[in-house]
Tab-separated table of C-alpha atoms in Angstrom:
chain	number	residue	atom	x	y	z
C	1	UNK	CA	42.495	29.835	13.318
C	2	UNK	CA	42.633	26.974	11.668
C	3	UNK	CA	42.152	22.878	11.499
C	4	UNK	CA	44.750	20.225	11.003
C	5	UNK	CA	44.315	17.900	8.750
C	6	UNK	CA	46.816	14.256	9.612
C	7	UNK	CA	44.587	12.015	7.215
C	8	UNK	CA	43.450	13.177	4.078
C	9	UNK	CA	41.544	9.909	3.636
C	10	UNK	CA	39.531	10.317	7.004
C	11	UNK	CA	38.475	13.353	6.264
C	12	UNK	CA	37.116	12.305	3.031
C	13	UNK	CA	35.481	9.283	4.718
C	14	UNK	CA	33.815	11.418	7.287
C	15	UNK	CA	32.903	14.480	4.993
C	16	UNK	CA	31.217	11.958	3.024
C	17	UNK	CA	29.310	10.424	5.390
C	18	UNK	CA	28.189	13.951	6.769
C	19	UNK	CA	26.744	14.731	3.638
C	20	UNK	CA	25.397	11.309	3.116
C	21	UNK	CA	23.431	11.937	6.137
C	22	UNK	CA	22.223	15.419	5.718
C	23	UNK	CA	20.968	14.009	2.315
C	24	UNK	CA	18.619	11.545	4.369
C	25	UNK	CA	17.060	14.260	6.702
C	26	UNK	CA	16.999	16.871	4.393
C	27	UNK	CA	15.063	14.643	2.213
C	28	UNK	CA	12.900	13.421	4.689
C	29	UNK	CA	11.812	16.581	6.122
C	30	UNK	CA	10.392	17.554	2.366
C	31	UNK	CA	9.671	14.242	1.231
C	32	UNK	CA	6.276	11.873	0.914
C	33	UNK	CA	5.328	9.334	2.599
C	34	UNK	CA	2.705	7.651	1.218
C	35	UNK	CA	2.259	6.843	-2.615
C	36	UNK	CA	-1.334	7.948	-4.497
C	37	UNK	CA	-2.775	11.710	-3.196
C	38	UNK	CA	-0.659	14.105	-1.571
C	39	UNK	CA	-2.983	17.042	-1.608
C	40	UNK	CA	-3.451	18.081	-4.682
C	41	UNK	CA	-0.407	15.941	-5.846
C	42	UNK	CA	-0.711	12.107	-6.797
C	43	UNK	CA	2.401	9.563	-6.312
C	44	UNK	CA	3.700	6.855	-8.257
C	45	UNK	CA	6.519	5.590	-7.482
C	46	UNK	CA	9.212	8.291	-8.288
C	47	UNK	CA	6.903	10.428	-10.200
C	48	UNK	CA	4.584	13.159	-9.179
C	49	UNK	CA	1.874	14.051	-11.141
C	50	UNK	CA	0.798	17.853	-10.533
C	51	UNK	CA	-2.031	20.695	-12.034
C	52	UNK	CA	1.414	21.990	-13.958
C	53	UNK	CA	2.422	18.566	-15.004
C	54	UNK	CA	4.732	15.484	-13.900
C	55	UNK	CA	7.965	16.209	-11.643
C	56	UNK	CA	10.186	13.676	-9.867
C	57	UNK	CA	8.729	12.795	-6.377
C	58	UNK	CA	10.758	13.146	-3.378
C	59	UNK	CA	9.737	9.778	-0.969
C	60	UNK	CA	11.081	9.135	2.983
C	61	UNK	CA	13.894	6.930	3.188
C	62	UNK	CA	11.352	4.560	4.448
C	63	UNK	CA	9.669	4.220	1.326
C	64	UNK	CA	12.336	4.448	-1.521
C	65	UNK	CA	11.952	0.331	-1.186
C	66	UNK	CA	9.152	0.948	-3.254
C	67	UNK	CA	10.046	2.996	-5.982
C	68	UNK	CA	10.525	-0.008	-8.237
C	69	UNK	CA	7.422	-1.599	-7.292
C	70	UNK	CA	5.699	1.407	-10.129
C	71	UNK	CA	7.526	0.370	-13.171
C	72	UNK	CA	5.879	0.801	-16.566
C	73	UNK	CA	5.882	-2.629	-18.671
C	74	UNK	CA	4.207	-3.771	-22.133
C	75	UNK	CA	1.715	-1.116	-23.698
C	76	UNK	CA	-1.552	0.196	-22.804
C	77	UNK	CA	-3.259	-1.412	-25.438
C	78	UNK	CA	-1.603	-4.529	-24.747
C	79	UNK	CA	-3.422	-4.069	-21.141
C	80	UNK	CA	-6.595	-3.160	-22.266
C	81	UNK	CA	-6.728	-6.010	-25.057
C	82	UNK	CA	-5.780	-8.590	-22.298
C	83	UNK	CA	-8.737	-7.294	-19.858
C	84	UNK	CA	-11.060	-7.354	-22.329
C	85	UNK	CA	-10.350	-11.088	-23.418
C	86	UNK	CA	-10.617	-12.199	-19.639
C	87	UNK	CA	-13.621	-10.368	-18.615
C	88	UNK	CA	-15.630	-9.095	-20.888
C	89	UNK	CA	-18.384	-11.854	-21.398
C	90	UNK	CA	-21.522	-12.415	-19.055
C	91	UNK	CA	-20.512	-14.233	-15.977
C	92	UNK	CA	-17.363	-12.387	-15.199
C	93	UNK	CA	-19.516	-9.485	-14.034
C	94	UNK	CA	-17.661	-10.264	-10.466
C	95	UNK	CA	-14.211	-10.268	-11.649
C	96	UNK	CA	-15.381	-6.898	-13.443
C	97	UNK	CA	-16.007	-5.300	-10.523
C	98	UNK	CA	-12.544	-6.158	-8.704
C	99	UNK	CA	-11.148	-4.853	-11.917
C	100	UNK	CA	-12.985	-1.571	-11.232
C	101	UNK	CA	-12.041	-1.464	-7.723
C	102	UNK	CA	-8.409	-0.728	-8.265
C	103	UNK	CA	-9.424	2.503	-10.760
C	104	UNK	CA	-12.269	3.313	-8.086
C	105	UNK	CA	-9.561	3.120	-4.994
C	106	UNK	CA	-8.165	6.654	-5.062
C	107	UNK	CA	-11.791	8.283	-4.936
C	108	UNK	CA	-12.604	7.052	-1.629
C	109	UNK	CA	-10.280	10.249	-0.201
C	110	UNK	CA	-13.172	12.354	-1.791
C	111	UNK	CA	-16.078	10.568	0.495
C	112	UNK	CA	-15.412	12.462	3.142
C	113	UNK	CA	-15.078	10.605	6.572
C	114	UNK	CA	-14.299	7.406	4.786
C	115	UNK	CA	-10.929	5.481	5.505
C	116	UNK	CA	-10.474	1.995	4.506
C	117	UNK	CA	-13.089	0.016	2.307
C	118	UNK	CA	-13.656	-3.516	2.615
C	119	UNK	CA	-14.220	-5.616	-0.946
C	120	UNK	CA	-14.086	-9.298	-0.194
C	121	UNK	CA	-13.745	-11.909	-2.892
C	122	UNK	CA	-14.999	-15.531	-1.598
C	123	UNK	CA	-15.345	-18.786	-3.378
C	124	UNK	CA	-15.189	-21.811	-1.493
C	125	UNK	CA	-12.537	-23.591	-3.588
C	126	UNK	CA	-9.166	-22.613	-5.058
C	127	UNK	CA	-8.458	-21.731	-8.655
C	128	UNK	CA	-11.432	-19.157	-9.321
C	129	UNK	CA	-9.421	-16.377	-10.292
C	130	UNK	CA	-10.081	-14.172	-7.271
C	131	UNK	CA	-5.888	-13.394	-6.827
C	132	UNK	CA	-5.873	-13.232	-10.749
C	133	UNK	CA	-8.484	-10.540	-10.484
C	134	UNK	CA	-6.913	-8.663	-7.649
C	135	UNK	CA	-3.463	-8.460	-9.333
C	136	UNK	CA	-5.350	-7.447	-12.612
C	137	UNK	CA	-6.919	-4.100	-9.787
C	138	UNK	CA	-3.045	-3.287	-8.943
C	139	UNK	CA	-1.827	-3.288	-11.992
C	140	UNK	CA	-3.306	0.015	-13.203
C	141	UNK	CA	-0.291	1.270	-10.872
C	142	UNK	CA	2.454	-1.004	-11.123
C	143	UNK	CA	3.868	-4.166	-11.051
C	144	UNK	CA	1.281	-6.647	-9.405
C	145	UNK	CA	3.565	-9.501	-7.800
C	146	UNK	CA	5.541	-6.651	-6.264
C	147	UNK	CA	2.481	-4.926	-4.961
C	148	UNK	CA	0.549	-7.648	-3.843
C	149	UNK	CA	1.027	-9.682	-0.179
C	150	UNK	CA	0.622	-13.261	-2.050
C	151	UNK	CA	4.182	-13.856	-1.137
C	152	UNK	CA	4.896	-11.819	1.552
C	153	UNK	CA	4.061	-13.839	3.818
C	154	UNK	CA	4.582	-10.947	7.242
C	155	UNK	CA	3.561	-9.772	10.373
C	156	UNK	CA	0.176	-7.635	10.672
C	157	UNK	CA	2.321	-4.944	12.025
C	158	UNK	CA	4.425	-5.073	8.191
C	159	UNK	CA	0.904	-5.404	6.026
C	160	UNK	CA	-0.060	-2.233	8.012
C	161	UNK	CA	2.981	-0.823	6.877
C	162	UNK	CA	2.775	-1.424	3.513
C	163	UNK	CA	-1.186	-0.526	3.788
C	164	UNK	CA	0.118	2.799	4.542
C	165	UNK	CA	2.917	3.110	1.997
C	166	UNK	CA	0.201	2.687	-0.484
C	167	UNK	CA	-1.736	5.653	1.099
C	168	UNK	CA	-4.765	5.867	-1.717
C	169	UNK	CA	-3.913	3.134	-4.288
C	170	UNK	CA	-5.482	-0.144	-4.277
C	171	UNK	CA	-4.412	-2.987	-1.311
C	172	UNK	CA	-4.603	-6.352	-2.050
C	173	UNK	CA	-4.808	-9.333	0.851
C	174	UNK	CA	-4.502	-12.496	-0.692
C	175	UNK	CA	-6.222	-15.510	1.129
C	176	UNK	CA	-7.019	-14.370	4.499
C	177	UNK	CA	-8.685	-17.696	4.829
C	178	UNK	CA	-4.940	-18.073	6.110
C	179	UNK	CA	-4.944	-15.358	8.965
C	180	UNK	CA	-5.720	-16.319	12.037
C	181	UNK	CA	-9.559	-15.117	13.360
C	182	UNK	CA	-8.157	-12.833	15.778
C	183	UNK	CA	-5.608	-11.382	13.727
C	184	UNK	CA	-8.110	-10.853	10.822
C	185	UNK	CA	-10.571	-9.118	13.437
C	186	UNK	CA	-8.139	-6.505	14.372
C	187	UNK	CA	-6.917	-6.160	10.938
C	188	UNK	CA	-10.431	-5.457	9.518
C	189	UNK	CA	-11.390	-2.698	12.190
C	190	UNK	CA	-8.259	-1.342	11.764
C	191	UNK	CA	-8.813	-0.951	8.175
C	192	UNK	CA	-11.755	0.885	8.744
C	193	UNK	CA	-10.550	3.093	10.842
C	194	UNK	CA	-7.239	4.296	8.726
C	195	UNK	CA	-5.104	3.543	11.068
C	196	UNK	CA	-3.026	1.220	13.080
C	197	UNK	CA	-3.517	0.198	16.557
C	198	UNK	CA	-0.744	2.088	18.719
C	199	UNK	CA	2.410	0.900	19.224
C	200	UNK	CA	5.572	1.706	21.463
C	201	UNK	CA	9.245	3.075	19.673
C	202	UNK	CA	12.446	1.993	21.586
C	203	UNK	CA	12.116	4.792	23.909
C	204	UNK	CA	8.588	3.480	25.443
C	205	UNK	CA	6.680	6.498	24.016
C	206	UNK	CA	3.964	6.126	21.079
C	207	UNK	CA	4.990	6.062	17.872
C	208	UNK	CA	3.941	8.862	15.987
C	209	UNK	CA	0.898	7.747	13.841
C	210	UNK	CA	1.803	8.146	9.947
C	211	UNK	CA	-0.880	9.981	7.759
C	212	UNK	CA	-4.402	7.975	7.453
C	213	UNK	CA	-4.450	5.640	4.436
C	214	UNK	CA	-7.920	6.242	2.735
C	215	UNK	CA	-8.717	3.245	-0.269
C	216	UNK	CA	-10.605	0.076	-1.114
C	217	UNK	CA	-8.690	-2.903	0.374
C	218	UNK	CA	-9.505	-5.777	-1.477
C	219	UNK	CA	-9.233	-9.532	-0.105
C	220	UNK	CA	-9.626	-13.388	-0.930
C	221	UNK	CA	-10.121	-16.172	0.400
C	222	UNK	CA	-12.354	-19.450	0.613
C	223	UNK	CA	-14.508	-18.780	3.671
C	224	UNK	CA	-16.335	-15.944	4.011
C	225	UNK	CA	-15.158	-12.733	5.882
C	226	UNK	CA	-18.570	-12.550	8.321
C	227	UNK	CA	-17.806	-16.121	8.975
C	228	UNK	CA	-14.627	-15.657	9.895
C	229	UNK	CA	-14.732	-12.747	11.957
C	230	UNK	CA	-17.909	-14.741	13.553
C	231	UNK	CA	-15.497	-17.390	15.053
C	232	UNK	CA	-13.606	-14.825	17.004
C	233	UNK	CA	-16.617	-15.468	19.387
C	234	UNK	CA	-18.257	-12.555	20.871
C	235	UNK	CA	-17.507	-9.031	21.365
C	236	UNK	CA	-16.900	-8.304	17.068
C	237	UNK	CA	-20.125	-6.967	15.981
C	238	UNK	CA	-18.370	-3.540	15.222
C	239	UNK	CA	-15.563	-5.443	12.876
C	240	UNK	CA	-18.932	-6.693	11.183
């Protein structure tokens, strides 16, 4: 028994596509699929850190995008010199505390029952540092202007997905002055709850819910979050 063989070049072709696709399930039936804890694992990019030391992480296919987004640039010193010049003086005790938030963002897993943390940065005029501050948080982790959502200007259903690519590591929503009230109500409880809302795959069934995100979300904007969750009209208390 045996198979004939008429093209040697389709058969390549289609021997390399089969493996090209067993590569993609086999890797995403082992891999992660959020970035920050994984148990007893924590993810950065395409490194694992473990009890027994770093390995190379295995990530979805759905979040390889983001590999690159966890490159290492400059020194640490060169970090910690630069933070210190910008904040550490009386009167940046605000801009401190964002700071902090982005080390403090992978504890909230250990809280217990908590999911998503609000930290909202409001002045009511631009050019007070707030996004300045928030990209300082991110960039314990990575590159700031490729984590951040300044200039990805989506749909709530992408920010949720990216919310849950991060898993445990910081989020930062710049200006949400700029969402609509509605939008930023749903968003909020949403955030809360670690989740998003449900939503249909091409078949009509539920889409299967990807592993609760559990961190400090931190936003900006020039109106203040009650306020703007207040004009939603009635009904939001429990966004509140």
């Amino acid at each position: 028994i045996g198979v004939v063989v008429e093209s040697i070049v389709h058969m390549k072709s289609y021997l390399s596509s089969f493996i090209n696709e067993i590569r993609l399930t086999a890797d995403d039936s082992l891999a992660s699929d959020r970035m920050g804890w994984n148990d007893s694992d924590f993810l950065l990019g395409e490194k694992k850190y473990t009890k027994d030391g770093e390995a190379k992480a295995v990530l979805s296919s759905a979040r390889k995008e983001y590999q690159s987004s966890f490159s290492c640039k400059g020194s640490l010193q060169g970090w910690i010199d630069s933070v210190d010049a910008a904040y550490n003086r009386p009167g940046q005790e605000q801009y401190q505390f964002m700071v902090l938030c982005g080390f403090a963002a992978p504890l909230v897993k250990f809280l217990g029952d908590y999911r998503g943390v609000l930290v909202s940065a409001v002045s009511y005029s631009s050019g007070q540092g707030k996004t300045t501050a928030q990209n300082v948080a991110i960039s314990v982790y990575g590159d700031p202007i490729k984590l951040s959502t300044a200039h990805k200007r989506g749909t709530i259903n992408a920010l949720f997905e990216r919310l849950g690519a991060m898993g445990t590591l910081p989020f930062a929503i710049d200006e949400v002055s700029n969402i609509e009230p509605k939008e930023l109500s749903d968003l909020a409880y949403a955030i809360s709850q670690g989740v998003q809302k449900d939503r249909l795959n091409k078949s009509g069934g539920l889409r299967a819910q990807r592993e609760p995100w559990q961190t400090l979300v931190l936003t900006s904007g020039n109106r203040s979050l009650i306020s703007t969750l207040a004009a939603d009209g009635a009904g939001r208390e429990p966004e509140m």
